[in-house]
PDB file of C-alpha atoms in Angstrom:
ATOM      1  CA  ASP A   1      24.070   3.156  16.858  1.00 57.00           C
ATOM      2  CA  GLY A   2      21.283   2.626  14.335  1.00 66.00           C
ATOM      3  CA  GLY A   3      18.272   0.162  15.018  1.00 91.00           C
ATOM      4  CA  ILE A   4      14.547   0.133  16.325  1.00 94.00           C
ATOM      5  CA  THR A   5      13.550   0.439  19.723  1.00 94.00           C
ATOM      6  CA  GLN A   6      10.256  -1.012  21.331  1.00 95.00           C
ATOM      7  CA  SER A   7       8.649   0.572  24.241  1.00 92.00           C
ATOM      8  CA  PRO A   8       7.826  -0.885  27.118  1.00 92.00           C
ATOM      9  CA  LYS A   9       9.137  -3.959  27.289  1.00 92.00           C
ATOM     10  CA  TYR A  10       6.197  -5.029  29.623  1.00 93.00           C
ATOM     11  CA  LEU A  11       2.974  -3.951  29.391  1.00 92.00           C
ATOM     12  CA  PHE A  12      -0.045  -4.710  31.091  1.00 90.00           C
ATOM     13  CA  ARG A  13      -3.939  -4.431  29.998  1.00 88.00           C
ATOM     14  CA  LYS A  14      -6.890  -3.982  31.951  1.00 87.00           C
ATOM     15  CA  GLU A  15      -9.993  -5.459  30.825  1.00 83.00           C
ATOM     16  CA  GLY A  16     -11.618  -2.995  28.371  1.00 85.00           C
ATOM     17  CA  GLN A  17      -8.914  -1.211  28.018  1.00 91.00           C
ATOM     18  CA  ASN A  18      -6.607   0.161  24.248  1.00 94.00           C
ATOM     19  CA  VAL A  19      -2.996   0.339  24.738  1.00 94.00           C
ATOM     20  CA  THR A  20      -0.058   1.480  22.290  1.00 96.00           C
ATOM     21  CA  LEU A  21       3.003  -0.097  21.590  1.00 97.00           C
ATOM     22  CA  SER A  22       5.682   2.224  20.610  1.00 97.00           C
ATOM     23  CA  CYS A  23       8.196   1.282  17.688  1.00 97.00           C
ATOM     24  CA  GLU A  24      11.009   4.032  16.448  1.00 97.00           C
ATOM     25  CA  GLN A  25      13.442   3.127  13.788  1.00 97.00           C
ATOM     26  CA  ASN A  26      16.546   5.585  12.661  1.00 96.00           C
ATOM     27  CA  LEU A  27      17.610   3.231   9.500  1.00 94.00           C
ATOM     28  CA  ASN A  28      16.019   5.695   7.368  1.00 94.00           C
ATOM     29  CA  HIS A  29      13.834   2.426   6.436  1.00 93.00           C
ATOM     30  CA  ASP A  30      10.579   3.179   4.178  1.00 92.00           C
ATOM     31  CA  ALA A  31       8.909  -0.038   5.338  1.00 92.00           C
ATOM     32  CA  MET A  32       7.510  -1.697   8.598  1.00 94.00           C
ATOM     33  CA  TYR A  33       5.942  -4.363  10.188  1.00 94.00           C
ATOM     34  CA  TRP A  34       4.009  -5.414  13.385  1.00 96.00           C
ATOM     35  CA  TYR A  35       4.188  -8.907  14.135  1.00 95.00           C
ATOM     36  CA  ARG A  36       2.170 -11.257  16.890  1.00 96.00           C
ATOM     37  CA  GLN A  37       4.117 -14.448  18.259  1.00 93.00           C
ATOM     38  CA  ASP A  38       2.690 -16.815  20.488  1.00 92.00           C
ATOM     39  CA  PRO A  39       3.965 -19.713  22.107  1.00 84.00           C
ATOM     40  CA  GLY A  40       5.026 -22.487  19.712  1.00 78.00           C
ATOM     41  CA  GLN A  41       3.947 -20.670  16.338  1.00 81.00           C
ATOM     42  CA  GLY A  42       5.681 -18.419  13.804  1.00 85.00           C
ATOM     43  CA  LEU A  43       5.210 -14.872  13.544  1.00 90.00           C
ATOM     44  CA  ARG A  44       1.945 -13.515  12.228  1.00 92.00           C
ATOM     45  CA  LEU A  45       1.462  -9.934  10.537  1.00 92.00           C
ATOM     46  CA  ILE A  46      -0.610  -7.518  12.249  1.00 95.00           C
ATOM     47  CA  TYR A  47       0.106  -5.074  10.117  1.00 94.00           C
ATOM     48  CA  TYR A  48       2.545  -3.236   7.455  1.00 92.00           C
ATOM     49  CA  SER A  49       3.522  -0.056   5.919  1.00 93.00           C
ATOM     50  CA  GLN A  50       5.528   0.109   3.138  1.00 89.00           C
ATOM     51  CA  ILE A  51       5.623   4.322   3.068  1.00 90.00           C
ATOM     52  CA  VAL A  52       4.036   7.465   5.407  1.00 93.00           C
ATOM     53  CA  ASN A  53       0.597   7.492   5.703  1.00 94.00           C
ATOM     54  CA  ASP A  54       0.152   4.296   4.279  1.00 92.00           C
ATOM     55  CA  PHE A  55      -0.691   0.544   5.874  1.00 93.00           C
ATOM     56  CA  GLN A  56      -2.354  -2.534   4.865  1.00 91.00           C
ATOM     57  CA  LYS A  57      -3.550  -5.046   7.096  1.00 92.00           C
ATOM     58  CA  GLY A  58      -1.834  -8.140   7.621  1.00 90.00           C
ATOM     59  CA  ASP A  59      -3.364 -11.593   8.365  1.00 88.00           C
ATOM     60  CA  ILE A  60      -4.527 -10.938  11.616  1.00 94.00           C
ATOM     61  CA  ALA A  61      -5.729  -7.249  12.093  1.00 95.00           C
ATOM     62  CA  GLU A  62      -8.845  -7.725  13.738  1.00 95.00           C
ATOM     63  CA  GLY A  63      -8.756  -5.228  17.386  1.00 96.00           C
ATOM     64  CA  TYR A  64      -5.835  -3.633  16.303  1.00 97.00           C
ATOM     65  CA  SER A  65      -4.721  -0.234  14.905  1.00 97.00           C
ATOM     66  CA  VAL A  66      -1.899   1.526  13.512  1.00 98.00           C
ATOM     67  CA  SER A  67      -1.013   4.845  12.361  1.00 97.00           C
ATOM     68  CA  ARG A  68       2.449   5.718  10.329  1.00 97.00           C
ATOM     69  CA  GLU A  69       2.353  10.062  10.346  1.00 97.00           C
ATOM     70  CA  LYS A  70       5.799   9.676  10.690  1.00 96.00           C
ATOM     71  CA  LYS A  71       8.734   7.443   8.705  1.00 96.00           C
ATOM     72  CA  GLU A  72      10.778   6.627  12.297  1.00 97.00           C
ATOM     73  CA  SER A  73       7.359   5.819  14.108  1.00 98.00           C
ATOM     74  CA  PHE A  74       4.714   2.957  13.642  1.00 98.00           C
ATOM     75  CA  PRO A  75       3.134   2.749  16.895  1.00 98.00           C
ATOM     76  CA  LEU A  76       0.430  -0.222  17.525  1.00 98.00           C
ATOM     77  CA  THR A  77      -2.552   0.106  19.473  1.00 97.00           C
ATOM     78  CA  VAL A  78      -4.185  -2.685  20.839  1.00 96.00           C
ATOM     79  CA  THR A  79      -7.723  -1.926  21.197  1.00 94.00           C
ATOM     80  CA  SER A  80     -10.170  -3.573  23.784  1.00 90.00           C
ATOM     81  CA  ALA A  81     -12.094  -5.483  20.501  1.00 88.00           C
ATOM     82  CA  GLN A  82      -8.847  -7.677  20.570  1.00 90.00           C
ATOM     83  CA  LYS A  83     -10.090 -10.545  23.279  1.00 87.00           C
ATOM     84  CA  ASN A  84      -7.227 -12.312  23.286  1.00 91.00           C
ATOM     85  CA  PRO A  85      -4.069  -9.822  23.305  1.00 92.00           C
ATOM     86  CA  THR A  86      -1.480 -11.677  25.182  1.00 94.00           C
ATOM     87  CA  ALA A  87       1.716 -12.460  23.188  1.00 95.00           C
ATOM     88  CA  PHE A  88       4.859 -11.187  22.326  1.00 94.00           C
ATOM     89  CA  TYR A  89       4.496  -8.013  19.786  1.00 96.00           C
ATOM     90  CA  LEU A  90       7.880  -7.591  17.245  1.00 95.00           C
ATOM     91  CA  CYS A  91       8.767  -4.566  15.307  1.00 96.00           C
ATOM     92  CA  ALA A  92      10.600  -4.986  12.077  1.00 94.00           C
ATOM     93  CA  SER A  93      11.721  -2.788   9.701  1.00 94.00           C
ATOM     94  CA  SER A  94      13.118  -2.671   5.872  1.00 91.00           C
ATOM     95  CA  ILE A  95      14.404  -0.854   3.759  1.00 88.00           C
ATOM     96  CA  GLY A  96      11.853  -1.033   1.198  1.00 81.00           C
ATOM     97  CA  THR A  97      12.043  -0.895  -2.448  1.00 72.00           C
ATOM     98  CA  SER A  98       9.778  -0.646  -5.284  1.00 60.00           C
ATOM     99  CA  GLY A  99      10.382  -4.767  -5.716  1.00 59.00           C
ATOM    100  CA  GLY A 100       8.851  -5.592  -2.353  1.00 62.00           C
ATOM    101  CA  PRO A 101       9.380  -6.373   0.815  1.00 64.00           C
ATOM    102  CA  MET A 102       9.391 -10.208  -0.276  1.00 65.00           C
ATOM    103  CA  TRP A 103      13.199  -9.923  -0.949  1.00 69.00           C
ATOM    104  CA  GLU A 104      14.787  -7.417   1.693  1.00 82.00           C
ATOM    105  CA  THR A 105      16.050  -8.206   5.516  1.00 86.00           C
ATOM    106  CA  GLN A 106      13.651  -7.284   8.175  1.00 90.00           C
ATOM    107  CA  TYR A 107      15.252  -5.648  11.171  1.00 92.00           C
ATOM    108  CA  PHE A 108      13.697  -6.661  14.738  1.00 93.00           C
ATOM    109  CA  GLY A 109      13.027  -4.506  17.425  1.00 94.00           C
ATOM    110  CA  PRO A 110      13.609  -6.235  20.761  1.00 92.00           C
ATOM    111  CA  GLY A 111       9.915  -6.814  21.617  1.00 93.00           C
ATOM    112  CA  THR A 112       7.541  -5.593  23.790  1.00 95.00           C
ATOM    113  CA  ARG A 113       5.395  -8.362  26.351  1.00 93.00           C
ATOM    114  CA  LEU A 114       2.007  -7.913  26.786  1.00 94.00           C
ATOM    115  CA  LEU A 115      -0.226  -9.494  29.854  1.00 92.00           C
ATOM    116  CA  VAL A 116      -3.701  -9.219  30.480  1.00 87.00           C
ATOM    117  CA  LEU A 117      -4.387  -8.036  34.353  1.00 82.00           C
TER     118      LEU A 117
ATOM    119  CA  ALA B   1      -0.296 -21.111  -1.400  1.00 69.00           C
ATOM    120  CA  GLN B   2       3.144 -21.200   0.339  1.00 76.00           C
ATOM    121  CA  SER B   3       4.049 -22.692   2.916  1.00 86.00           C
ATOM    122  CA  VAL B   4       6.667 -23.100   5.336  1.00 91.00           C
ATOM    123  CA  THR B   5       7.293 -26.469   7.839  1.00 94.00           C
ATOM    124  CA  GLN B   6      10.012 -26.534  10.100  1.00 96.00           C
ATOM    125  CA  LEU B   7      10.326 -30.777  10.940  1.00 94.00           C
ATOM    126  CA  ASP B   8      11.615 -30.388  14.804  1.00 95.00           C
ATOM    127  CA  SER B   9       9.906 -28.118  16.752  1.00 94.00           C
ATOM    128  CA  HIS B  10      13.581 -29.275  19.368  1.00 97.00           C
ATOM    129  CA  VAL B  11      16.745 -30.243  18.454  1.00 98.00           C
ATOM    130  CA  SER B  12      19.146 -30.968  21.159  1.00 98.00           C
ATOM    131  CA  VAL B  13      23.077 -31.616  20.453  1.00 98.00           C
ATOM    132  CA  SER B  14      26.324 -31.760  22.346  1.00 97.00           C
ATOM    133  CA  GLU B  15      28.641 -28.739  21.799  1.00 97.00           C
ATOM    134  CA  GLY B  16      31.161 -29.495  19.424  1.00 97.00           C
ATOM    135  CA  THR B  17      28.915 -31.662  17.222  1.00 98.00           C
ATOM    136  CA  PRO B  18      26.730 -30.880  13.835  1.00 98.00           C
ATOM    137  CA  VAL B  19      23.735 -29.041  13.771  1.00 98.00           C
ATOM    138  CA  LEU B  20      21.286 -29.608  11.487  1.00 98.00           C
ATOM    139  CA  LEU B  21      17.940 -27.928  11.725  1.00 98.00           C
ATOM    140  CA  ARG B  22      14.951 -28.517   8.653  1.00 98.00           C
ATOM    141  CA  CYS B  23      12.754 -26.832   6.850  1.00 97.00           C
ATOM    142  CA  ASN B  24      11.005 -27.359   3.744  1.00 96.00           C
ATOM    143  CA  TYR B  25       8.846 -25.564   1.580  1.00 93.00           C
ATOM    144  CA  SER B  26       5.934 -24.797  -0.721  1.00 88.00           C
ATOM    145  CA  SER B  27       5.550 -21.956  -3.408  1.00 80.00           C
ATOM    146  CA  SER B  28       3.906 -21.229  -6.823  1.00 71.00           C
ATOM    147  CA  TYR B  29       6.838 -19.542  -7.654  1.00 72.00           C
ATOM    148  CA  SER B  30      10.417 -19.347  -6.706  1.00 76.00           C
ATOM    149  CA  PRO B  31      10.561 -17.790  -3.409  1.00 83.00           C
ATOM    150  CA  SER B  32      13.316 -15.897  -0.975  1.00 87.00           C
ATOM    151  CA  LEU B  33      13.795 -17.821   2.229  1.00 91.00           C
ATOM    152  CA  PHE B  34      15.721 -16.546   5.021  1.00 94.00           C
ATOM    153  CA  TRP B  35      16.587 -17.966   8.251  1.00 96.00           C
ATOM    154  CA  TYR B  36      16.279 -16.156  11.629  1.00 96.00           C
ATOM    155  CA  VAL B  37      17.596 -16.776  15.374  1.00 96.00           C
ATOM    156  CA  GLN B  38      15.922 -15.514  18.371  1.00 93.00           C
ATOM    157  CA  HIS B  39      17.450 -15.707  21.464  1.00 91.00           C
ATOM    158  CA  PRO B  40      14.907 -15.653  24.652  1.00 85.00           C
ATOM    159  CA  ASN B  41      12.803 -12.137  25.022  1.00 79.00           C
ATOM    160  CA  LYS B  42      14.890 -10.854  22.263  1.00 84.00           C
ATOM    161  CA  GLY B  43      14.062  -9.675  18.371  1.00 86.00           C
ATOM    162  CA  LEU B  44      15.225 -11.654  15.608  1.00 90.00           C
ATOM    163  CA  GLN B  45      18.213 -11.343  13.602  1.00 93.00           C
ATOM    164  CA  LEU B  46      18.986 -12.485  10.276  1.00 93.00           C
ATOM    165  CA  LEU B  47      21.109 -15.436  10.097  1.00 96.00           C
ATOM    166  CA  LEU B  48      20.844 -15.762   6.335  1.00 94.00           C
ATOM    167  CA  LYS B  49      19.086 -15.792   2.875  1.00 91.00           C
ATOM    168  CA  TYR B  50      18.284 -16.892  -0.619  1.00 90.00           C
ATOM    169  CA  THR B  51      17.360 -14.936  -3.610  1.00 80.00           C
ATOM    170  CA  SER B  52      17.818 -17.031  -6.173  1.00 74.00           C
ATOM    171  CA  ALA B  53      21.903 -16.705  -6.665  1.00 74.00           C
ATOM    172  CA  ALA B  54      24.417 -19.340  -4.808  1.00 84.00           C
ATOM    173  CA  THR B  55      22.291 -22.412  -3.744  1.00 89.00           C
ATOM    174  CA  LEU B  56      24.593 -23.155  -0.660  1.00 94.00           C
ATOM    175  CA  VAL B  57      24.273 -19.612   1.604  1.00 94.00           C
ATOM    176  CA  LYS B  58      26.604 -18.493   4.274  1.00 95.00           C
ATOM    177  CA  GLY B  59      25.730 -16.703   7.133  1.00 94.00           C
ATOM    178  CA  ILE B  60      27.107 -15.392  10.486  1.00 94.00           C
ATOM    179  CA  ASN B  61      28.046 -17.284  13.370  1.00 94.00           C
ATOM    180  CA  GLY B  62      29.266 -20.774  10.955  1.00 96.00           C
ATOM    181  CA  PHE B  63      25.487 -21.481   9.850  1.00 97.00           C
ATOM    182  CA  GLU B  64      24.874 -21.925   6.136  1.00 97.00           C
ATOM    183  CA  ALA B  65      21.892 -23.505   4.611  1.00 97.00           C
ATOM    184  CA  GLU B  66      21.827 -25.094   1.172  1.00 95.00           C
ATOM    185  CA  PHE B  67      18.963 -24.455  -1.483  1.00 93.00           C
ATOM    186  CA  LYS B  68      17.232 -27.643  -2.803  1.00 93.00           C
ATOM    187  CA  LYS B  69      14.532 -27.135  -5.021  1.00 89.00           C
ATOM    188  CA  SER B  70      13.893 -30.480  -6.177  1.00 91.00           C
ATOM    189  CA  GLU B  71      13.273 -31.667  -2.464  1.00 93.00           C
ATOM    190  CA  THR B  72      11.772 -28.042  -1.801  1.00 93.00           C
ATOM    191  CA  SER B  73      14.068 -27.611   1.346  1.00 95.00           C
ATOM    192  CA  PHE B  74      16.079 -25.057   3.198  1.00 96.00           C
ATOM    193  CA  HIS B  75      18.248 -26.875   6.043  1.00 98.00           C
ATOM    194  CA  LEU B  76      20.478 -25.091   8.519  1.00 98.00           C
ATOM    195  CA  THR B  77      23.482 -26.461   9.246  1.00 98.00           C
ATOM    196  CA  LYS B  78      26.295 -25.656  11.382  1.00 98.00           C
ATOM    197  CA  PRO B  79      29.553 -27.860  11.477  1.00 97.00           C
ATOM    198  CA  SER B  80      29.977 -27.704  15.083  1.00 97.00           C
ATOM    199  CA  ALA B  81      28.241 -26.144  17.941  1.00 97.00           C
ATOM    200  CA  HIS B  82      28.614 -23.814  20.478  1.00 97.00           C
ATOM    201  CA  MET B  83      26.833 -22.829  23.585  1.00 96.00           C
ATOM    202  CA  SER B  84      25.706 -19.395  22.617  1.00 95.00           C
ATOM    203  CA  ASP B  85      24.171 -21.294  19.466  1.00 96.00           C
ATOM    204  CA  ALA B  86      21.102 -22.041  22.117  1.00 97.00           C
ATOM    205  CA  ALA B  87      17.940 -20.014  20.764  1.00 96.00           C
ATOM    206  CA  GLU B  88      14.641 -20.255  18.101  1.00 95.00           C
ATOM    207  CA  TYR B  89      15.501 -20.506  15.109  1.00 97.00           C
ATOM    208  CA  PHE B  90      13.017 -19.679  12.331  1.00 96.00           C
ATOM    209  CA  CYS B  91      12.850 -20.610   8.557  1.00 96.00           C
ATOM    210  CA  VAL B  92      11.164 -17.828   6.507  1.00 93.00           C
ATOM    211  CA  VAL B  93       9.358 -18.411   3.308  1.00 89.00           C
ATOM    212  CA  SER B  94       8.340 -15.303   0.841  1.00 84.00           C
ATOM    213  CA  ASP B  95       6.459 -15.071  -2.359  1.00 74.00           C
ATOM    214  CA  PRO B  96       7.162 -12.345  -4.883  1.00 64.00           C
ATOM    215  CA  GLY B  97       4.442 -13.780  -6.604  1.00 59.00           C
ATOM    216  CA  GLY B  98       2.883 -10.655  -5.107  1.00 54.00           C
ATOM    217  CA  SER B  99       4.169  -7.366  -3.418  1.00 54.00           C
ATOM    218  CA  SER B 100       2.030  -7.887  -0.365  1.00 60.00           C
ATOM    219  CA  ALA B 101       4.225  -8.174   2.715  1.00 57.00           C
ATOM    220  CA  SER B 102       1.366 -10.927   3.841  1.00 57.00           C
ATOM    221  CA  LYS B 103       3.183 -13.116   1.550  1.00 74.00           C
ATOM    222  CA  ILE B 104       5.986 -13.654   4.061  1.00 83.00           C
ATOM    223  CA  ILE B 105       5.440 -16.702   6.151  1.00 87.00           C
ATOM    224  CA  PHE B 106       7.127 -17.545   9.176  1.00 91.00           C
ATOM    225  CA  GLY B 107       7.777 -21.453   9.629  1.00 93.00           C
ATOM    226  CA  SER B 108       6.812 -22.325  14.132  1.00 93.00           C
ATOM    227  CA  GLY B 109      10.279 -22.669  14.943  1.00 94.00           C
ATOM    228  CA  THR B 110      12.500 -24.758  16.266  1.00 96.00           C
ATOM    229  CA  ARG B 111      14.348 -24.385  19.630  1.00 96.00           C
ATOM    230  CA  LEU B 112      18.004 -26.051  19.649  1.00 97.00           C
ATOM    231  CA  SER B 113      19.127 -26.750  22.718  1.00 97.00           C
ATOM    232  CA  ILE B 114      23.338 -27.022  23.266  1.00 97.00           C
ATOM    233  CA  ARG B 115      23.930 -29.805  25.787  1.00 96.00           C
ATOM    234  CA  PRO B 116      27.826 -29.461  27.427  1.00 94.00           C
TER     235      PRO B 116
END
């Protein structure tokens, strides 16, 4: 079955610690995205990547980092510089065309909930 | 600048009655508009999307939405609510005026509750 997987489902971070959230897709999509969701708010874009070895900052990139070494994988690291990391993190992908992501349906993973100890 | 406003944070209807979830947008260009649904602790799933074709868009699970440019609205409707429709619904606007994914804006969501 094609789809997007995120792991772990729950993640706990200690003060000053970096943690990495995994996102894998087998949909053969070029574009991948990371969003943060806080209660009562819509999704906010952290980073996105339209092609391997390239990625762009979204609206709230500070305190986060990403890599895109493989088409299938787009891990997100929440660094110690992110002072308020508690949130639900969603990864998504879309087919990725030259027209840009604005027209495309995004396919979402099940999410990772990050909690601070 | 584009924006999207979901006018109700919470809507409650009885099973079998119509559903209306309201969404208004602003955009400098002809936008693409989407509705996504999120069940608790899950990812989002596309319900339907408008990309400048027919203004009445039919989606999955009996939902539909009508693009009204004069009212800058894209309200989501369903004739008869089912218990399984209880979820959070997000209206999304994207601006084709640029190639950046940051032109995709999510509304704050509407929680739909269904009373037996």
